[in-house]
């Protein structure tokens, strides 16, 4: 059987929480979603959380709440899942990419600064920049934040990989250096709700707007209505929203998973440390770990060094040995949909040399040893 690169961990407590909701009065729009949102705020240290049916939806309503229109530009990292860029396109905005540091696959602050200087000359500054905490390692948020003040852009942290990660001692999600942070609860990510996501912020008006967009633009809050009514059935649609709601079934699973997130991240960290220690790093190197931050280790990526073995050969050998290695990611600007001619050197270098090894809490030392053995077999 193929060892996958990532896999959810479901406990009997998780199952019990879900069954409890199934036996209750509400499958959706009941108490479990606000409970999950409160737990996420308490955990990450943000004031507001808006839970939705995917991280992609969270990115979309985050862009809308920040007022993104078809006249605007969004910049993100090319080494990410396509959703980080698609959210801009949903709003009709155009997308451009800031190159990454090939050693970390994180948005390069130097490249961002260069690009901002250029863009300010041409009046093509971005309205929103979306840094991606790739593999679970936080970006240089403080430096990006300083640039946001200088050049007047908003920041959405794409933390789909990074719930449980820390930057300068604080959990990702506290939004110290951003307007909004989004999480994903897809089964391959750190914690899961099946499908699901969340947008966190410290700004009440952003939270209110995202809440509207999540559910058809409908409000029952008298303060947000144009007309005063005492009738309980009265509501108003104040903008064009969507049905991006998370169900109570999913939220219950999320709360149950979140309760043991420290344990999950500890297990992932142990696996990453084990790989670091046990893979002979002559021809290969892990992503560089940056100072003053703790990764949640969503992915474990090896970089094949210059003059080393052929990445595709390593990839095929490991797949043939039943090891579900993967490639995260094809630079988004290469996707036919985006139809872009650019080739950013950092992203290209990373793309031709990276390989993601399996990492998930239940993997076990026997599987890990086999993976390392097979890597040694192909690299010697
Ligand atoms: C998974 C992922 C998303 C999208 O998450 P969904 O919950 O599947 O919509 C967005 N950005 C990144 C970096 C991701 O890895």
mmCIF file of C-alpha atoms and ligand atoms in Angstrom:
data_model
loop_
_atom_site.group_PDB
_atom_site.id
_atom_site.type_symbol
_atom_site.label_atom_id
_atom_site.label_comp_id
_atom_site.label_asym_id
_atom_site.label_seq_id
_atom_site.Cartn_x
_atom_site.Cartn_y
_atom_site.Cartn_z
ATOM 1 C CA UNK A 1 0.000 0.000 0.000
ATOM 2 C CA UNK A 2 1.157 3.516 -0.844
ATOM 3 C CA UNK A 3 2.215 5.626 2.150
ATOM 4 C CA UNK A 4 0.452 8.958 1.504
ATOM 5 C CA UNK A 5 2.257 12.287 1.928
ATOM 6 C CA UNK A 6 -0.362 13.436 4.408
ATOM 7 C CA UNK A 7 -3.240 11.859 6.271
ATOM 8 C CA UNK A 8 -5.823 12.970 8.814
ATOM 9 C CA UNK A 9 -5.884 11.609 12.352
ATOM 10 C CA UNK A 10 -9.394 10.808 13.623
ATOM 11 C CA UNK A 11 -9.869 9.709 17.249
ATOM 12 C CA UNK A 12 -12.878 8.178 18.993
ATOM 13 C CA UNK A 13 -13.438 11.575 20.658
ATOM 14 C CA UNK A 14 -13.708 13.145 17.205
ATOM 15 C CA UNK A 15 -16.268 10.552 16.164
ATOM 16 C CA UNK A 16 -18.259 11.023 19.359
ATOM 17 C CA UNK A 17 -18.380 14.813 18.852
ATOM 18 C CA UNK A 18 -19.719 14.386 15.331
ATOM 19 C CA UNK A 19 -22.309 11.780 16.386
ATOM 20 C CA UNK A 20 -23.512 14.135 19.123
ATOM 21 C CA UNK A 21 -24.299 16.779 16.505
ATOM 22 C CA UNK A 22 -26.000 14.215 14.261
ATOM 23 C CA UNK A 23 -28.320 13.369 17.155
ATOM 24 C CA UNK A 24 -28.975 17.038 17.988
ATOM 25 C CA UNK A 25 -31.483 19.562 16.603
ATOM 26 C CA UNK A 26 -29.033 21.370 14.327
ATOM 27 C CA UNK A 27 -26.883 19.994 11.538
ATOM 28 C CA UNK A 28 -26.068 23.521 10.427
ATOM 29 C CA UNK A 29 -26.519 27.068 11.798
ATOM 30 C CA UNK A 30 -26.655 25.703 15.348
ATOM 31 C CA UNK A 31 -24.324 26.273 18.285
ATOM 32 C CA UNK A 32 -21.299 24.238 17.103
ATOM 33 C CA UNK A 33 -19.999 26.801 14.596
ATOM 34 C CA UNK A 34 -19.852 29.768 17.031
ATOM 35 C CA UNK A 35 -18.255 27.424 19.591
ATOM 36 C CA UNK A 36 -15.583 26.427 17.080
ATOM 37 C CA UNK A 37 -15.023 30.087 16.147
ATOM 38 C CA UNK A 38 -14.586 31.044 19.783
ATOM 39 C CA UNK A 39 -12.152 28.162 20.315
ATOM 40 C CA UNK A 40 -10.130 29.305 17.279
ATOM 41 C CA UNK A 41 -9.963 32.900 18.605
ATOM 42 C CA UNK A 42 -8.973 31.725 22.082
ATOM 43 C CA UNK A 43 -6.314 29.462 20.633
ATOM 44 C CA UNK A 44 -4.764 31.780 18.027
ATOM 45 C CA UNK A 45 -5.254 35.021 19.935
ATOM 46 C CA UNK A 46 -7.426 36.897 17.445
ATOM 47 C CA UNK A 47 -10.574 38.873 18.269
ATOM 48 C CA UNK A 48 -12.805 37.417 15.536
ATOM 49 C CA UNK A 49 -13.059 34.190 13.537
ATOM 50 C CA UNK A 50 -15.407 33.527 10.627
ATOM 51 C CA UNK A 51 -15.637 29.798 9.881
ATOM 52 C CA UNK A 52 -16.462 28.838 6.301
ATOM 53 C CA UNK A 53 -16.725 25.759 4.079
ATOM 54 C CA UNK A 54 -13.130 25.989 2.766
ATOM 55 C CA UNK A 55 -9.978 28.059 2.974
ATOM 56 C CA UNK A 56 -10.639 29.033 -0.632
ATOM 57 C CA UNK A 57 -13.935 30.619 0.498
ATOM 58 C CA UNK A 58 -12.104 32.299 3.382
ATOM 59 C CA UNK A 59 -9.637 33.836 0.906
ATOM 60 C CA UNK A 60 -12.515 35.015 -1.283
ATOM 61 C CA UNK A 61 -14.481 36.737 1.501
ATOM 62 C CA UNK A 62 -11.244 38.178 2.890
ATOM 63 C CA UNK A 63 -10.544 39.836 -0.478
ATOM 64 C CA UNK A 64 -14.147 41.098 -0.706
ATOM 65 C CA UNK A 65 -14.085 42.468 2.844
ATOM 66 C CA UNK A 66 -10.889 44.361 2.017
ATOM 67 C CA UNK A 67 -12.742 45.946 -0.909
ATOM 68 C CA UNK A 68 -10.916 44.207 -3.760
ATOM 69 C CA UNK A 69 -12.367 45.088 -7.185
ATOM 70 C CA UNK A 70 -11.605 44.436 -10.842
ATOM 71 C CA UNK A 71 -9.443 47.578 -10.915
ATOM 72 C CA UNK A 72 -7.058 46.147 -8.318
ATOM 73 C CA UNK A 73 -3.983 43.944 -8.229
ATOM 74 C CA UNK A 74 -3.114 41.178 -5.769
ATOM 75 C CA UNK A 75 0.390 39.831 -5.255
ATOM 76 C CA UNK A 76 1.085 36.415 -3.823
ATOM 77 C CA UNK A 77 3.745 33.725 -3.841
ATOM 78 C CA UNK A 78 4.146 31.504 -6.927
ATOM 79 C CA UNK A 79 4.963 28.504 -4.717
ATOM 80 C CA UNK A 80 1.498 27.869 -3.352
ATOM 81 C CA UNK A 81 -1.747 26.129 -4.085
ATOM 82 C CA UNK A 82 -3.684 27.909 -6.855
ATOM 83 C CA UNK A 83 -6.346 29.074 -4.375
ATOM 84 C CA UNK A 84 -4.015 31.826 -3.067
ATOM 85 C CA UNK A 85 -4.202 33.463 -6.512
ATOM 86 C CA UNK A 86 -7.727 32.474 -7.554
ATOM 87 C CA UNK A 87 -9.322 34.536 -4.771
ATOM 88 C CA UNK A 88 -8.161 37.684 -6.586
ATOM 89 C CA UNK A 89 -9.620 36.455 -9.880
ATOM 90 C CA UNK A 90 -13.010 35.771 -8.210
ATOM 91 C CA UNK A 91 -13.120 39.537 -7.539
ATOM 92 C CA UNK A 92 -12.040 40.316 -11.102
ATOM 93 C CA UNK A 93 -8.683 41.623 -9.859
ATOM 94 C CA UNK A 94 -5.420 40.765 -11.583
ATOM 95 C CA UNK A 95 -2.701 38.661 -9.985
ATOM 96 C CA UNK A 96 1.053 38.939 -9.968
ATOM 97 C CA UNK A 97 3.716 36.950 -8.185
ATOM 98 C CA UNK A 98 6.604 37.887 -5.910
ATOM 99 C CA UNK A 99 9.573 35.529 -6.168
ATOM 100 C CA UNK A 100 10.510 33.212 -3.314
ATOM 101 C CA UNK A 101 13.754 32.422 -1.583
ATOM 102 C CA UNK A 102 14.563 28.960 -3.040
ATOM 103 C CA UNK A 103 15.952 27.780 0.332
ATOM 104 C CA UNK A 104 12.624 28.319 2.137
ATOM 105 C CA UNK A 105 10.056 28.717 -0.673
ATOM 106 C CA UNK A 106 8.783 31.750 1.277
ATOM 107 C CA UNK A 107 8.084 35.119 -0.353
ATOM 108 C CA UNK A 108 11.377 37.013 -0.491
ATOM 109 C CA UNK A 109 11.201 40.373 1.274
ATOM 110 C CA UNK A 110 13.998 41.724 -0.935
ATOM 111 C CA UNK A 111 12.099 40.717 -4.076
ATOM 112 C CA UNK A 112 8.911 42.216 -2.637
ATOM 113 C CA UNK A 113 10.676 45.530 -1.926
ATOM 114 C CA UNK A 114 12.223 45.633 -5.436
ATOM 115 C CA UNK A 115 8.875 44.915 -7.014
ATOM 116 C CA UNK A 116 7.128 47.590 -4.930
ATOM 117 C CA UNK A 117 9.686 50.224 -5.938
ATOM 118 C CA UNK A 118 9.143 49.310 -9.590
ATOM 119 C CA UNK A 119 5.354 49.207 -9.237
ATOM 120 C CA UNK A 120 5.157 52.577 -7.519
ATOM 121 C CA UNK A 121 6.928 54.151 -10.520
ATOM 122 C CA UNK A 122 4.296 52.676 -12.873
ATOM 123 C CA UNK A 123 1.346 53.281 -10.562
ATOM 124 C CA UNK A 124 0.740 49.522 -10.413
ATOM 125 C CA UNK A 125 0.909 48.944 -6.650
ATOM 126 C CA UNK A 126 -1.014 45.961 -5.245
ATOM 127 C CA UNK A 127 -4.080 46.479 -3.074
ATOM 128 C CA UNK A 128 -3.470 43.201 -1.225
ATOM 129 C CA UNK A 129 -0.373 41.042 -0.717
ATOM 130 C CA UNK A 130 -0.945 37.413 0.284
ATOM 131 C CA UNK A 131 2.165 35.849 1.840
ATOM 132 C CA UNK A 132 1.954 32.064 2.173
ATOM 133 C CA UNK A 133 3.386 30.338 5.247
ATOM 134 C CA UNK A 134 4.716 27.564 3.051
ATOM 135 C CA UNK A 135 5.043 24.081 4.595
ATOM 136 C CA UNK A 136 4.040 25.610 7.939
ATOM 137 C CA UNK A 137 6.966 28.008 8.319
ATOM 138 C CA UNK A 138 5.913 31.637 8.838
ATOM 139 C CA UNK A 139 7.042 34.325 6.373
ATOM 140 C CA UNK A 140 8.953 37.462 7.417
ATOM 141 C CA UNK A 141 5.736 39.083 8.607
ATOM 142 C CA UNK A 142 7.223 42.054 10.406
ATOM 143 C CA UNK A 143 9.221 43.148 7.364
ATOM 144 C CA UNK A 144 6.219 42.631 5.060
ATOM 145 C CA UNK A 145 4.073 44.633 7.488
ATOM 146 C CA UNK A 146 6.553 47.533 7.473
ATOM 147 C CA UNK A 147 6.413 47.556 3.656
ATOM 148 C CA UNK A 148 2.592 47.501 3.779
ATOM 149 C CA UNK A 149 2.620 50.756 5.755
ATOM 150 C CA UNK A 150 5.100 52.339 3.358
ATOM 151 C CA UNK A 151 3.272 51.301 0.174
ATOM 152 C CA UNK A 152 -0.309 51.165 1.443
ATOM 153 C CA UNK A 153 -1.335 47.573 0.781
ATOM 154 C CA UNK A 154 -3.384 45.181 2.914
ATOM 155 C CA UNK A 155 -2.125 41.772 4.057
ATOM 156 C CA UNK A 156 -3.922 38.423 4.070
ATOM 157 C CA UNK A 157 -1.777 35.659 5.578
ATOM 158 C CA UNK A 158 -2.439 32.388 3.756
ATOM 159 C CA UNK A 159 -1.920 30.104 6.742
ATOM 160 C CA UNK A 160 -3.537 27.032 5.151
ATOM 161 C CA UNK A 161 -0.370 25.153 6.208
ATOM 162 C CA UNK A 162 0.318 26.993 9.407
ATOM 163 C CA UNK A 163 -2.249 26.693 12.179
ATOM 164 C CA UNK A 164 -0.092 25.898 15.207
ATOM 165 C CA UNK A 165 3.001 27.655 13.836
ATOM 166 C CA UNK A 166 4.641 30.490 15.742
ATOM 167 C CA UNK A 167 6.260 33.720 14.613
ATOM 168 C CA UNK A 168 8.366 35.570 17.194
ATOM 169 C CA UNK A 169 6.778 33.515 19.946
ATOM 170 C CA UNK A 170 3.179 34.212 18.904
ATOM 171 C CA UNK A 171 0.796 31.830 17.177
ATOM 172 C CA UNK A 172 -0.059 32.423 13.532
ATOM 173 C CA UNK A 173 -3.649 33.660 13.453
ATOM 174 C CA UNK A 174 -3.148 36.451 16.002
ATOM 175 C CA UNK A 175 -2.960 38.852 13.016
ATOM 176 C CA UNK A 176 -0.312 41.029 14.645
ATOM 177 C CA UNK A 177 1.170 41.862 11.235
ATOM 178 C CA UNK A 178 -1.826 41.353 8.949
ATOM 179 C CA UNK A 179 -5.428 42.358 8.367
ATOM 180 C CA UNK A 180 -6.746 38.809 8.001
ATOM 181 C CA UNK A 181 -5.306 35.298 8.402
ATOM 182 C CA UNK A 182 -6.898 32.232 6.791
ATOM 183 C CA UNK A 183 -6.683 28.563 7.810
ATOM 184 C CA UNK A 184 -7.631 25.397 5.900
ATOM 185 C CA UNK A 185 -9.214 22.345 7.469
ATOM 186 C CA UNK A 186 -8.875 20.054 4.456
ATOM 187 C CA UNK A 187 -7.906 16.507 5.565
ATOM 188 C CA UNK A 188 -4.250 16.820 4.484
ATOM 189 C CA UNK A 189 -3.782 19.957 6.579
ATOM 190 C CA UNK A 190 -2.893 20.206 10.307
ATOM 191 C CA UNK A 191 -6.436 19.790 11.670
ATOM 192 C CA UNK A 192 -9.505 18.911 9.650
ATOM 193 C CA UNK A 193 -13.261 19.383 9.343
ATOM 194 C CA UNK A 194 -13.483 17.287 6.138
ATOM 195 C CA UNK A 195 -13.660 20.458 4.074
ATOM 196 C CA UNK A 196 -13.501 23.776 5.852
ATOM 197 C CA UNK A 197 -11.635 26.950 6.568
ATOM 198 C CA UNK A 198 -11.638 30.078 8.647
ATOM 199 C CA UNK A 199 -10.747 33.764 8.404
ATOM 200 C CA UNK A 200 -9.400 35.453 11.533
ATOM 201 C CA UNK A 201 -9.066 39.180 12.177
ATOM 202 C CA UNK A 202 -8.859 41.766 14.951
ATOM 203 C CA UNK A 203 -10.968 44.254 12.988
ATOM 204 C CA UNK A 204 -14.689 44.121 13.818
ATOM 205 C CA UNK A 205 -15.818 45.744 10.567
ATOM 206 C CA UNK A 206 -13.840 43.185 8.516
ATOM 207 C CA UNK A 207 -15.338 40.355 10.592
ATOM 208 C CA UNK A 208 -18.857 41.768 10.083
ATOM 209 C CA UNK A 209 -18.374 42.056 6.344
ATOM 210 C CA UNK A 210 -16.933 38.535 6.035
ATOM 211 C CA UNK A 211 -19.890 37.205 8.060
ATOM 212 C CA UNK A 212 -22.266 38.854 5.574
ATOM 213 C CA UNK A 213 -20.437 37.448 2.536
ATOM 214 C CA UNK A 214 -20.478 33.977 4.101
ATOM 215 C CA UNK A 215 -24.269 33.847 4.085
ATOM 216 C CA UNK A 216 -25.918 35.633 1.126
ATOM 217 C CA UNK A 217 -25.208 39.131 2.457
ATOM 218 C CA UNK A 218 -28.074 38.622 4.905
ATOM 219 C CA UNK A 219 -28.139 40.228 8.356
ATOM 220 C CA UNK A 220 -30.502 40.147 11.324
ATOM 221 C CA UNK A 221 -28.408 42.664 13.261
ATOM 222 C CA UNK A 222 -30.571 45.822 13.772
ATOM 223 C CA UNK A 223 -27.434 47.979 13.608
ATOM 224 C CA UNK A 224 -26.726 46.807 10.075
ATOM 225 C CA UNK A 225 -30.294 47.200 8.763
ATOM 226 C CA UNK A 226 -31.811 50.123 6.921
ATOM 227 C CA UNK A 227 -35.267 49.657 8.510
ATOM 228 C CA UNK A 228 -36.307 49.150 12.121
ATOM 229 C CA UNK A 229 -38.533 46.129 12.688
ATOM 230 C CA UNK A 230 -39.606 44.298 15.815
ATOM 231 C CA UNK A 231 -40.666 41.220 13.856
ATOM 232 C CA UNK A 232 -38.480 38.155 14.361
ATOM 233 C CA UNK A 233 -38.858 37.076 10.734
ATOM 234 C CA UNK A 234 -37.427 40.333 9.400
ATOM 235 C CA UNK A 235 -33.977 40.294 7.834
ATOM 236 C CA UNK A 236 -32.184 42.281 5.180
ATOM 237 C CA UNK A 237 -29.846 41.367 2.361
ATOM 238 C CA UNK A 238 -27.352 44.234 2.286
ATOM 239 C CA UNK A 239 -24.846 42.975 -0.304
ATOM 240 C CA UNK A 240 -24.330 40.063 -2.680
ATOM 241 C CA UNK A 241 -23.038 37.163 -0.596
ATOM 242 C CA UNK A 242 -22.665 33.415 -0.967
ATOM 243 C CA UNK A 243 -23.463 30.211 0.860
ATOM 244 C CA UNK A 244 -20.002 29.518 2.279
ATOM 245 C CA UNK A 245 -21.260 28.231 5.638
ATOM 246 C CA UNK A 246 -19.563 25.459 7.582
ATOM 247 C CA UNK A 247 -21.946 22.839 9.008
ATOM 248 C CA UNK A 248 -22.254 22.054 12.711
ATOM 249 C CA UNK A 249 -21.162 18.505 11.900
ATOM 250 C CA UNK A 250 -17.882 19.860 10.542
ATOM 251 C CA UNK A 251 -17.457 22.438 13.305
ATOM 252 C CA UNK A 252 -17.817 19.738 15.976
ATOM 253 C CA UNK A 253 -15.050 17.742 14.315
ATOM 254 C CA UNK A 254 -12.953 20.912 14.139
ATOM 255 C CA UNK A 255 -13.384 21.732 17.830
ATOM 256 C CA UNK A 256 -12.480 18.187 18.787
ATOM 257 C CA UNK A 257 -9.356 18.291 16.603
ATOM 258 C CA UNK A 258 -8.366 21.757 17.815
ATOM 259 C CA UNK A 259 -8.453 20.516 21.419
ATOM 260 C CA UNK A 260 -5.363 18.393 20.688
ATOM 261 C CA UNK A 261 -3.552 20.603 18.216
ATOM 262 C CA UNK A 262 -0.491 20.961 20.446
ATOM 263 C CA UNK A 263 -0.117 17.199 20.434
ATOM 264 C CA UNK A 264 -0.558 17.054 16.640
ATOM 265 C CA UNK A 265 2.044 19.769 16.001
ATOM 266 C CA UNK A 266 4.440 18.117 18.488
ATOM 267 C CA UNK A 267 4.155 14.832 16.573
ATOM 268 C CA UNK A 268 4.774 16.567 13.240
ATOM 269 C CA UNK A 269 7.777 18.403 14.654
ATOM 270 C CA UNK A 270 9.189 15.121 15.936
ATOM 271 C CA UNK A 271 8.917 13.590 12.460
ATOM 272 C CA UNK A 272 10.569 16.611 10.805
ATOM 273 C CA UNK A 273 13.395 16.510 13.363
ATOM 274 C CA UNK A 274 13.769 12.775 12.778
ATOM 275 C CA UNK A 275 14.101 13.274 9.004
ATOM 276 C CA UNK A 276 16.626 16.078 9.555
ATOM 277 C CA UNK A 277 18.722 13.788 11.718
ATOM 278 C CA UNK A 278 18.456 10.565 9.724
ATOM 279 C CA UNK A 279 18.646 11.592 6.092
ATOM 280 C CA UNK A 280 22.199 11.772 4.867
ATOM 281 C CA UNK A 281 22.223 15.349 3.763
ATOM 282 C CA UNK A 282 25.149 15.279 1.348
ATOM 283 C CA UNK A 283 23.064 15.602 -1.815
ATOM 284 C CA UNK A 284 19.888 16.860 -0.222
ATOM 285 C CA UNK A 285 18.888 19.555 2.178
ATOM 286 C CA UNK A 286 15.689 20.302 4.049
ATOM 287 C CA UNK A 287 14.098 23.746 3.766
ATOM 288 C CA UNK A 288 16.101 26.264 5.770
ATOM 289 C CA UNK A 289 14.524 26.859 9.156
ATOM 290 C CA UNK A 290 14.425 30.566 9.874
ATOM 291 C CA UNK A 291 15.155 32.139 13.222
ATOM 292 C CA UNK A 292 12.541 33.084 15.740
ATOM 293 C CA UNK A 293 9.741 30.953 14.364
ATOM 294 C CA UNK A 294 8.318 27.467 14.823
ATOM 295 C CA UNK A 295 6.899 25.624 11.839
ATOM 296 C CA UNK A 296 3.753 23.524 12.143
ATOM 297 C CA UNK A 297 5.450 21.141 9.658
ATOM 298 C CA UNK A 298 2.557 20.682 7.283
ATOM 299 C CA UNK A 299 5.043 19.524 4.640
ATOM 300 C CA UNK A 300 8.523 18.078 4.805
ATOM 301 C CA UNK A 301 10.338 19.211 1.668
ATOM 302 C CA UNK A 302 13.778 18.130 0.537
ATOM 303 C CA UNK A 303 15.768 20.190 -1.927
ATOM 304 C CA UNK A 304 18.111 18.321 -4.207
ATOM 305 C CA UNK A 305 21.295 20.327 -4.316
ATOM 306 C CA UNK A 306 23.005 21.532 -7.455
ATOM 307 C CA UNK A 307 24.926 18.765 -9.191
ATOM 308 C CA UNK A 308 23.087 16.174 -7.105
ATOM 309 C CA UNK A 309 20.785 13.436 -8.290
ATOM 310 C CA UNK A 310 17.947 14.015 -10.733
ATOM 311 C CA UNK A 311 14.789 14.976 -8.849
ATOM 312 C CA UNK A 312 12.433 13.180 -11.216
ATOM 313 C CA UNK A 313 14.487 9.997 -10.836
ATOM 314 C CA UNK A 314 14.239 10.219 -7.035
ATOM 315 C CA UNK A 315 10.523 10.933 -7.324
ATOM 316 C CA UNK A 316 9.864 7.905 -9.564
ATOM 317 C CA UNK A 317 11.965 5.565 -7.451
ATOM 318 C CA UNK A 318 10.110 6.541 -4.266
ATOM 319 C CA UNK A 319 6.685 6.226 -5.928
ATOM 320 C CA UNK A 320 7.699 2.794 -7.291
ATOM 321 C CA UNK A 321 8.703 1.844 -3.720
ATOM 322 C CA UNK A 322 5.216 2.684 -2.440
ATOM 323 C CA UNK A 323 6.164 6.033 -0.921
ATOM 324 C CA UNK A 324 3.685 8.777 -1.726
ATOM 325 C CA UNK A 325 6.070 11.623 -2.381
ATOM 326 C CA UNK A 326 4.662 14.733 -3.978
ATOM 327 C CA UNK A 327 5.623 18.085 -5.450
ATOM 328 C CA UNK A 328 4.440 21.273 -3.763
ATOM 329 C CA UNK A 329 3.988 23.243 -5.951
ATOM 330 C CA UNK A 330 4.187 23.941 -9.682
ATOM 331 C CA UNK A 331 4.723 27.749 -9.793
ATOM 332 C CA UNK A 332 1.201 29.113 -10.187
ATOM 333 C CA UNK A 333 2.198 31.443 -13.055
ATOM 334 C CA UNK A 334 2.936 28.287 -15.116
ATOM 335 C CA UNK A 335 -0.717 27.200 -14.981
ATOM 336 C CA UNK A 336 -2.318 27.564 -18.425
ATOM 337 C CA UNK A 337 -5.238 29.503 -16.920
ATOM 338 C CA UNK A 338 -2.964 32.345 -15.817
ATOM 339 C CA UNK A 339 -1.324 32.438 -19.235
ATOM 340 C CA UNK A 340 1.778 34.285 -17.988
ATOM 341 C CA UNK A 341 5.153 34.362 -19.638
ATOM 342 C CA UNK A 342 7.136 35.099 -16.460
ATOM 343 C CA UNK A 343 9.637 32.638 -14.963
ATOM 344 C CA UNK A 344 10.870 33.774 -11.555
ATOM 345 C CA UNK A 345 14.365 32.431 -10.809
ATOM 346 C CA UNK A 346 13.833 31.545 -7.123
ATOM 347 C CA UNK A 347 10.565 29.741 -7.810
ATOM 348 C CA UNK A 348 12.040 27.940 -10.846
ATOM 349 C CA UNK A 349 15.090 26.766 -8.904
ATOM 350 C CA UNK A 350 12.885 25.493 -6.093
ATOM 351 C CA UNK A 351 10.439 23.846 -8.528
ATOM 352 C CA UNK A 352 13.074 21.789 -10.294
ATOM 353 C CA UNK A 353 14.721 20.518 -7.112
ATOM 354 C CA UNK A 354 11.996 20.022 -4.479
ATOM 355 C CA UNK A 355 10.302 16.849 -3.312
ATOM 356 C CA UNK A 356 7.802 16.446 -0.428
ATOM 357 C CA UNK A 357 8.178 13.397 1.802
ATOM 358 C CA UNK A 358 5.279 11.829 3.730
ATOM 359 C CA UNK A 359 4.598 13.528 7.072
ATOM 360 C CA UNK A 360 1.575 12.893 9.295
ATOM 361 C CA UNK A 361 1.170 12.059 12.994
ATOM 362 C CA UNK A 362 0.617 8.299 12.641
ATOM 363 C CA UNK A 363 3.435 7.529 10.212
ATOM 364 C CA UNK A 364 5.663 5.562 12.643
ATOM 365 C CA UNK A 365 9.408 4.916 12.671
ATOM 366 C CA UNK A 366 9.231 1.765 10.553
ATOM 367 C CA UNK A 367 7.800 3.666 7.583
ATOM 368 C CA UNK A 368 10.175 6.573 8.178
ATOM 369 C CA UNK A 369 13.175 4.210 8.165
ATOM 370 C CA UNK A 370 12.002 2.650 4.910
ATOM 371 C CA UNK A 371 11.662 6.082 3.318
ATOM 372 C CA UNK A 372 15.178 7.062 4.373
ATOM 373 C CA UNK A 373 16.556 3.713 3.144
ATOM 374 C CA UNK A 374 14.967 4.183 -0.272
ATOM 375 C CA UNK A 375 16.307 7.729 -0.526
ATOM 376 C CA UNK A 376 19.777 6.412 0.265
ATOM 377 C CA UNK A 377 19.392 3.632 -2.325
ATOM 378 C CA UNK A 378 18.592 6.077 -5.097
ATOM 379 C CA UNK A 379 21.058 8.777 -4.031
ATOM 380 C CA UNK A 380 24.179 6.654 -3.599
HETATM 381 C C1 LIG B 1 -4.990 23.892 0.812
HETATM 382 C C2 LIG B 1 -4.623 25.268 0.520
HETATM 383 C C3 LIG B 1 -5.570 26.268 0.247
HETATM 384 C C4 LIG B 1 -7.030 25.968 0.038
HETATM 385 O O1 LIG B 1 -7.602 25.290 1.088
HETATM 386 P P1 LIG B 1 -9.041 24.602 0.916
HETATM 387 O O2 LIG B 1 -9.510 24.473 2.331
HETATM 388 O O3 LIG B 1 -8.814 23.291 0.241
HETATM 389 O O4 LIG B 1 -9.898 25.514 0.116
HETATM 390 C C5 LIG B 1 -5.137 27.575 0.117
HETATM 391 N N1 LIG B 1 -3.844 27.886 0.201
HETATM 392 C C6 LIG B 1 -2.902 26.959 0.432
HETATM 393 C C7 LIG B 1 -1.474 27.375 0.556
HETATM 394 C C8 LIG B 1 -3.258 25.613 0.577
HETATM 395 O O5 LIG B 1 -2.317 24.693 0.773
#
